[in-house]
Coordinates of C-alpha atoms and ligand atoms in Angstrom, one line a residue:
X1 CA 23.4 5.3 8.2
X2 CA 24.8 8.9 7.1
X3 CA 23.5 9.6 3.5
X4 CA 26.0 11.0 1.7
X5 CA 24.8 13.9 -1.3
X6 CA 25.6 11.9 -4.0
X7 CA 24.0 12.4 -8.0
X8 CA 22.0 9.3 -8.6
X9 CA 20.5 9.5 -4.9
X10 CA 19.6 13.0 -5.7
X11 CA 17.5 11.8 -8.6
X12 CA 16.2 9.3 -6.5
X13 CA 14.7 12.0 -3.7
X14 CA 13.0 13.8 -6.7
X15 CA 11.4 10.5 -8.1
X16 CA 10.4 10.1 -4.6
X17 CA 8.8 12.7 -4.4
X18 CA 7.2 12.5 -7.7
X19 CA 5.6 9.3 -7.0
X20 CA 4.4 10.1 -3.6
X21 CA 2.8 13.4 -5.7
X22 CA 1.6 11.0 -8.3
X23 CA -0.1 8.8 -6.0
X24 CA -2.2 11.4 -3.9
X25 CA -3.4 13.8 -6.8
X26 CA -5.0 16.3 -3.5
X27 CA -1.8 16.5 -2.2
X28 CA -0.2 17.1 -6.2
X29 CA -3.6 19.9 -5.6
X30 CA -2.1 20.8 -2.0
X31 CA 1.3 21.8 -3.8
X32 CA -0.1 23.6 -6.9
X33 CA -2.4 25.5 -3.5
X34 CA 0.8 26.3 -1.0
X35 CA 2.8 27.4 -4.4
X36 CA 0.3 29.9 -5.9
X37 CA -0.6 31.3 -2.1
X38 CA 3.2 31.7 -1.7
X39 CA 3.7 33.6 -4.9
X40 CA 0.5 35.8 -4.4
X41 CA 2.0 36.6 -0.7
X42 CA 5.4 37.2 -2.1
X43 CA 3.7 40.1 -5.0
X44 CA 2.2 41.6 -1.8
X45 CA 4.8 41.7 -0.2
X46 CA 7.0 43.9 -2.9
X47 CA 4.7 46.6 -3.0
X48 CA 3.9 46.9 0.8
X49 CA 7.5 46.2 2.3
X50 CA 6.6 45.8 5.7
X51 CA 4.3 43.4 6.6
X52 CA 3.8 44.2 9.9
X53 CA 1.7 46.9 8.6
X54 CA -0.8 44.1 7.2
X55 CA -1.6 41.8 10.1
X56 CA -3.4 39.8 7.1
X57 CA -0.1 39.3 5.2
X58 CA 1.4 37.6 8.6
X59 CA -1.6 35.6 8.7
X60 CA -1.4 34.2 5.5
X61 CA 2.6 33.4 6.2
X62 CA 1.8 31.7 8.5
X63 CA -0.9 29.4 6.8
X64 CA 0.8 28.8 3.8
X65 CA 3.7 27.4 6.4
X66 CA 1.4 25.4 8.1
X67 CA 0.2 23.7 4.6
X68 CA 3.6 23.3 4.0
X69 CA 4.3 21.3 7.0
X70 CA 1.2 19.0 6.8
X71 CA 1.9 18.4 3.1
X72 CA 5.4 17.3 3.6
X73 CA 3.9 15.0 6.9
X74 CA 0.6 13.8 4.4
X75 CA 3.7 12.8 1.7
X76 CA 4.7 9.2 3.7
X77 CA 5.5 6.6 0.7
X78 CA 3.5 3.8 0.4
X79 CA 3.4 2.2 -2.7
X80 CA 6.5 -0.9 -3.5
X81 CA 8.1 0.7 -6.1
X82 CA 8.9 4.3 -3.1
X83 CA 9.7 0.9 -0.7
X84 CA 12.4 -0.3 -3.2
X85 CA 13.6 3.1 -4.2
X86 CA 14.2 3.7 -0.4
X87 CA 16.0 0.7 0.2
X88 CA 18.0 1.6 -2.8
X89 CA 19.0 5.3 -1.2
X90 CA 20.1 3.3 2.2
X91 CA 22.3 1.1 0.0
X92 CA 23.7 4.2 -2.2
X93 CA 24.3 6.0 1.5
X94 CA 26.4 2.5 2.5
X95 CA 28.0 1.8 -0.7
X96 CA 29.3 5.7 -0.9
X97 CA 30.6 5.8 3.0
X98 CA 34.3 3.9 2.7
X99 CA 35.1 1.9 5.7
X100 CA 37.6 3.0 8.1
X101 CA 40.2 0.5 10.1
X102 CA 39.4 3.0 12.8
X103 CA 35.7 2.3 13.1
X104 CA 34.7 -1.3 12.7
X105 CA 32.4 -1.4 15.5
X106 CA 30.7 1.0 13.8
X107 CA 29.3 -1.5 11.5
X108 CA 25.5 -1.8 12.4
X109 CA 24.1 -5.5 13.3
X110 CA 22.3 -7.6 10.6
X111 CA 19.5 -7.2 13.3
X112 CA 19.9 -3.5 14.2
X113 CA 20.1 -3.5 9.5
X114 CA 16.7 -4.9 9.4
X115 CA 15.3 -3.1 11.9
X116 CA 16.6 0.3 10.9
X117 CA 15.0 -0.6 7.4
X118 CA 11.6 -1.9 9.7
X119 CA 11.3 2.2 10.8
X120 CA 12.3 4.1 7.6
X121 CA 9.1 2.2 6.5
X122 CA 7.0 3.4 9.7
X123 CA 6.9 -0.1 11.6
X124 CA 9.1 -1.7 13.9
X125 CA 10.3 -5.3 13.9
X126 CA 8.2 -6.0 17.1
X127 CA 5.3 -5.3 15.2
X128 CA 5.7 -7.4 12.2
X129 CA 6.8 -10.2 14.5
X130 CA 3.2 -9.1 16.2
X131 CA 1.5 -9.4 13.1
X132 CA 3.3 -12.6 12.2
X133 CA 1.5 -14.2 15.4
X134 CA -1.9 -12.7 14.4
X135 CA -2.4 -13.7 11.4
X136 CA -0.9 -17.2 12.0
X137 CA -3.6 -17.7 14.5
X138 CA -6.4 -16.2 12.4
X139 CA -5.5 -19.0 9.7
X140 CA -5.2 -21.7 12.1
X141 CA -8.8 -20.5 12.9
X142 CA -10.2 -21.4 9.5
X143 CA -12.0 -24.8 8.5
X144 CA -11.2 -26.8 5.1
X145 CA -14.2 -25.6 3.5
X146 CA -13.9 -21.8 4.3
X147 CA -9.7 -22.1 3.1
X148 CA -11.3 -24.2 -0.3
X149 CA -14.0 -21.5 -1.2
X150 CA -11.5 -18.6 -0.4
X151 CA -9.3 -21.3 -3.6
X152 CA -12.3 -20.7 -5.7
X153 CA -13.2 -17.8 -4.9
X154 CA -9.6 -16.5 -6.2
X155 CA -9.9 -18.2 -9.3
X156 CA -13.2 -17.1 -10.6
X157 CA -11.1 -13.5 -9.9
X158 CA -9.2 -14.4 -12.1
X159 CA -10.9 -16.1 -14.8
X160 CA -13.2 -13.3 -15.3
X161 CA -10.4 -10.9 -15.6
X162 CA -10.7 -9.3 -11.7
X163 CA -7.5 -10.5 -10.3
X164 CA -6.1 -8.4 -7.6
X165 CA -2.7 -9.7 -7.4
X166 CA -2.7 -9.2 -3.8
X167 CA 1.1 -8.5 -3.1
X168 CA 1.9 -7.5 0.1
X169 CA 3.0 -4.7 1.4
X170 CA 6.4 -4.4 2.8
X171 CA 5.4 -4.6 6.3
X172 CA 3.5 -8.0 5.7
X173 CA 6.9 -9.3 3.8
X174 CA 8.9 -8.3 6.5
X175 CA 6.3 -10.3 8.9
X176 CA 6.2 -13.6 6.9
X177 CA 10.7 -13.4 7.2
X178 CA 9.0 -14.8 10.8
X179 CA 7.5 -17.8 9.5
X180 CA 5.1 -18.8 7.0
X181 CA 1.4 -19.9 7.5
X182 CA -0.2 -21.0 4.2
X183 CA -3.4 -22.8 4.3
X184 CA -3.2 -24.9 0.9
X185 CA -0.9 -26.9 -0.4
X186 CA -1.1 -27.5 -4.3
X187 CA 0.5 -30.3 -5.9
X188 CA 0.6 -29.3 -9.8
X189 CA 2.4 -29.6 -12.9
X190 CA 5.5 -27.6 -13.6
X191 CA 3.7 -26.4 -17.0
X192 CA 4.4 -23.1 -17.8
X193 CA 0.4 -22.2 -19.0
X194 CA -0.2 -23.3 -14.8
X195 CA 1.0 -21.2 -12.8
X196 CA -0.5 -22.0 -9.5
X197 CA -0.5 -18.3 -7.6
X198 CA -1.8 -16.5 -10.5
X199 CA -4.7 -19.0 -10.9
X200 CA -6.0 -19.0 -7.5
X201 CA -5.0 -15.0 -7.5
X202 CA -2.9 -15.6 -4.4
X203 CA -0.1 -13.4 -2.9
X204 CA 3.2 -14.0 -1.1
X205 CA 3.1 -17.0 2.2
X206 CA -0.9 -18.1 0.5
X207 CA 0.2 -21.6 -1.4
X208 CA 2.6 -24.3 -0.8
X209 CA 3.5 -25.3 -4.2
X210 CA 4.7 -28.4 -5.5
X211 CA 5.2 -28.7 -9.4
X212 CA 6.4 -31.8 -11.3
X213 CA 5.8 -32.6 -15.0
X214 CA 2.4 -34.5 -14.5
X215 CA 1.7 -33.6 -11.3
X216 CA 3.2 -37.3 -9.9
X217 CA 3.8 -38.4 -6.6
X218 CA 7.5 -39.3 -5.7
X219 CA 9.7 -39.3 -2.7
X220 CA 10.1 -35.6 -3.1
X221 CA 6.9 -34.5 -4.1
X222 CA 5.6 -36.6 -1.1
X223 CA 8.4 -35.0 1.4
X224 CA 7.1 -31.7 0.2
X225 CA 2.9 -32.6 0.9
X226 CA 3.9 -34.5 4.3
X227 CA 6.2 -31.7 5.4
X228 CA 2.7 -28.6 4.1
X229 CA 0.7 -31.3 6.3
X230 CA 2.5 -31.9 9.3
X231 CA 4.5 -28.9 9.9
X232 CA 3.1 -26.0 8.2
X233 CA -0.5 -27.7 9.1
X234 CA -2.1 -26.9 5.8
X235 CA -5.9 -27.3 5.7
X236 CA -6.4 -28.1 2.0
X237 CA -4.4 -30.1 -0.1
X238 CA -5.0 -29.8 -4.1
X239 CA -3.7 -32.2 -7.0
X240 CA -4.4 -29.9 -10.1
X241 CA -3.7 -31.6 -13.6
X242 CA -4.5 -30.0 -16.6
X243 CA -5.7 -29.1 -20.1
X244 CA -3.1 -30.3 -22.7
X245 CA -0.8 -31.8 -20.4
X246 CA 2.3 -32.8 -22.0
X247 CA 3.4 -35.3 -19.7
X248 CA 0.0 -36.9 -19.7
X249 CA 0.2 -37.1 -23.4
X250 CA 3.5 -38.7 -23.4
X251 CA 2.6 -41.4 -20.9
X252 CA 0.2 -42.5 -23.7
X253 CA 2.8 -43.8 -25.9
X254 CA 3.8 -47.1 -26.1
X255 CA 6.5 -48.3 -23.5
X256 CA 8.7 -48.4 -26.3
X257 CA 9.0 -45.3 -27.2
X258 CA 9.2 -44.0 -23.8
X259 CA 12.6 -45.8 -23.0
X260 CA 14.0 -43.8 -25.6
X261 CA 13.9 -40.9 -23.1
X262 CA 16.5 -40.1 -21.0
X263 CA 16.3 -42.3 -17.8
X264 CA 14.7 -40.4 -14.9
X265 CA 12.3 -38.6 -17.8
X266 CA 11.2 -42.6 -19.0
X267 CA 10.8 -43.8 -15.2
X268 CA 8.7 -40.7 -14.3
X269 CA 6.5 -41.6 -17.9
X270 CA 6.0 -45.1 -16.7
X271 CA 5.1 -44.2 -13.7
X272 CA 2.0 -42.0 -15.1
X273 CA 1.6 -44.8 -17.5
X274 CA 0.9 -47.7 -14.6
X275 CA -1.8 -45.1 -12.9
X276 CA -4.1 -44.9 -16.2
X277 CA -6.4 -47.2 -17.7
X278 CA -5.7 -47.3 -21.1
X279 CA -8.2 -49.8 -22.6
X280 CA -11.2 -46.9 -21.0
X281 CA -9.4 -44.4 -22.4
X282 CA -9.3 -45.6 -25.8
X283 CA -13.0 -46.4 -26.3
X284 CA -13.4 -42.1 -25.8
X285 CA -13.1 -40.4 -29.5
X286 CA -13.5 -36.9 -28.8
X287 CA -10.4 -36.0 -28.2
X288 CA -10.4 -33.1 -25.8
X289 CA -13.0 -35.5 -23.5
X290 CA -10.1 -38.2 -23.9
X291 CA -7.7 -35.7 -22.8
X292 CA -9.6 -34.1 -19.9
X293 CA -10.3 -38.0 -18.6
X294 CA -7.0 -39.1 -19.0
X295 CA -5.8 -35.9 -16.9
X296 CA -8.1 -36.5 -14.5
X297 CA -7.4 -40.2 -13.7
X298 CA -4.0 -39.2 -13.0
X299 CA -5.1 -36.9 -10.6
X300 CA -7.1 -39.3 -9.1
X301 CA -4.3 -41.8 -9.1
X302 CA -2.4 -39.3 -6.7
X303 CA -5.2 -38.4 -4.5
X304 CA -5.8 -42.2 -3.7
X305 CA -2.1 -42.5 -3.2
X306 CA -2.2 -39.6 -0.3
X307 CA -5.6 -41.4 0.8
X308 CA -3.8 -44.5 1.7
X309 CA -1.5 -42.7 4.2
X310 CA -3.6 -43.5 8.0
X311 CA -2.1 -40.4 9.5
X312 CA -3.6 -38.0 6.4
X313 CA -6.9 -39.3 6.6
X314 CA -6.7 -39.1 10.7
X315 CA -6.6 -35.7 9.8
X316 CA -9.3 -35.8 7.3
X317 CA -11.5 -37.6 9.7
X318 CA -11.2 -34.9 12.0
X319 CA -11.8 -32.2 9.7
X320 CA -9.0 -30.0 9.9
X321 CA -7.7 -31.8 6.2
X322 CA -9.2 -32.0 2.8
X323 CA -7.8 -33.9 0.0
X324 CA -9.6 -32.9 -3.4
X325 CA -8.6 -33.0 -7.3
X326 CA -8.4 -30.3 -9.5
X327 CA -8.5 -30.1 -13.5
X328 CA -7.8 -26.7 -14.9
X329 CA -8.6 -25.9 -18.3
X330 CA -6.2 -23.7 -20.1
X331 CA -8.4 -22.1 -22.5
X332 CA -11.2 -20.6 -19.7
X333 CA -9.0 -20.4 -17.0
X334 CA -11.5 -22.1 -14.9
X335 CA -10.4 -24.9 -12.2
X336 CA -13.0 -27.3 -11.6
X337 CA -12.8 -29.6 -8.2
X338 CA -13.5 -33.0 -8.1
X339 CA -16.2 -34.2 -5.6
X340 CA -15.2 -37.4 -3.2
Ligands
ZN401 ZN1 1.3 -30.7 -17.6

């Protein structure tokens, strides 16, 4: 598309530029290099005006262009923020050019769009569809165990503060439009202190998430796992409860109370309810070992629900499927698996 001069994408250019500057400090070093060499040639320059007479002075013209040149080619955006504000300037250039009657075949594709936006950011649509493939195949090539350790492995990132927040780049984001290939499927509560990515320090396509108040199993939620399973061929499947879980709490009531809630909220209550054994849990009196066994009988509950479906545990039999439960703890930030 034809980019029109207009203020705000003006402003844009320069911020451009001032990130890519900002993120390379040799090339912010290059500038500050190329700038000085210029000014020192140009003070030469007045009092000897013809530079042919100074082979030296033609020498260093033509170095300081040459800098120039490899500067502007070394100054290729890379971080999200230049990938946004780039995408913003092609929208500007579309917004500001008015259609014309005349020209409506003018209008690019959706396909020849995306891939105009593929090359501004140095790739082509073939090669994210390429790297689509590749790294579908390289995690259909891992076992349960390796995809669970790379789980834990993410967490204790991010419990001891080392999180990486590994966001992708926008050449893997435009490969995952493609299809997506995650190798766990987590089935957690909706609670806002859980959030399942930032736990296991996962990016964009990693988990398959399913969140429900109590982590329950329902037609949905089920829908949700079977489709992860059978279609995206998860390797790992996860029930996470957790510390302080509201629902879990709630469940404890008496039946009572519960049908004061509204309808759906009461049945889903019940439903927890049936799944935990009560009269055990009653004869614990610390309370935050009541709480943590209560939590994780409910998990437990769901994971010998999944257990009783034959075509899961075919798969689990085989080894390209584990099923394990999860409690995480709120206050460490540490997720502990349950052993089967
Ligand atoms: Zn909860």
């Amino acid at each position: 598309p034809r980019i029109l001069v207009q203020p705000q994408a003006v402003s844009r250019i320069a911020t451009l530029l001032f990130l890519a500057i900002m993120d390379r400090p040799e090339v912010a070093l290059g500038c500050a290099a190329v700038a000085i060499s210029g000014v020192a040639l140009l003070a030469s320059l007045q009092s000897f005006p013809t530079i042919v007479d100074r082979p030296e002075v033609v020498l260093g013209c033509a170095a300081v262009a040459i800098s120039g040149v490899a500067l502007f080619a070394s100054m290729r955006p890379s971080s999200s923020l230049q990938d946004a504000l780039l995408l913003q300037l092609m929208q500007d250039s579309r917004e500001g050019r008015k259609p014309r009657a005349s020209e409506p075949e003018d209008r690019p594709t959706q396909d020849e769009e995306s891939n105009s936006v593929a090359l501004l950011s140095g790739f082509t649509m073939q090669q994210a569809r390429e790297h689509a493939q590749q790294s579908a195949s390289l995690a259909k090539a891992r076992t349960p165990t390796e995809v669970l350790l790379d789980l834990q492995r993410g967490n204790a990132r991010f419990w001891m503060g080392k999180a990486q927040r590994p966001e992708k780049s926008a050449f893997e984001r435009r490969a995952l439009i493609m299809q997506q290939y995650p190798s766990v499927a987590v089935l957690g509560c909706s609670d806002s202190r859980v959030p399942v990515e930032i736990v296991f320090d996962q990016g964009l396509g990693d988990l398959f998430v399913v969140r429900v108040a109590g982590n329950g199993l329902d037609v949905s939620t089920s829908a949700s796992l079977q489709f992860a399973i059978h279609h995206l061929k998860v390797k790992v499947v996860v029930v996470m409860g957790h510390e302080a879980c509201g629902a879990i709490k709630a469940a404890q009531l008496d039946e009572a109370t519960i049908k004061k809630e509204p309808a759906d909220l009461a049945k889903a209550l019940l439903g927890i309810k049936a799944g935990l054994d009560e009269k055990r849990l009653k004869c614990i009196h610390d309370p935050r070992s009541q709480d943590r066994e209560a939590v994780a009988s409910n998990v437990e509950n769901q994971v010998e629900q999944l257990a009783k479906d034959p075509a899961l545990m075919d798969l689990v039999n085989k080894d390209q499927l584990s099923i394990v439960g999860a409690f995480y703890e709120i206050s460490s930030g540490i997720v502990d698996f349950f052993h089967h």
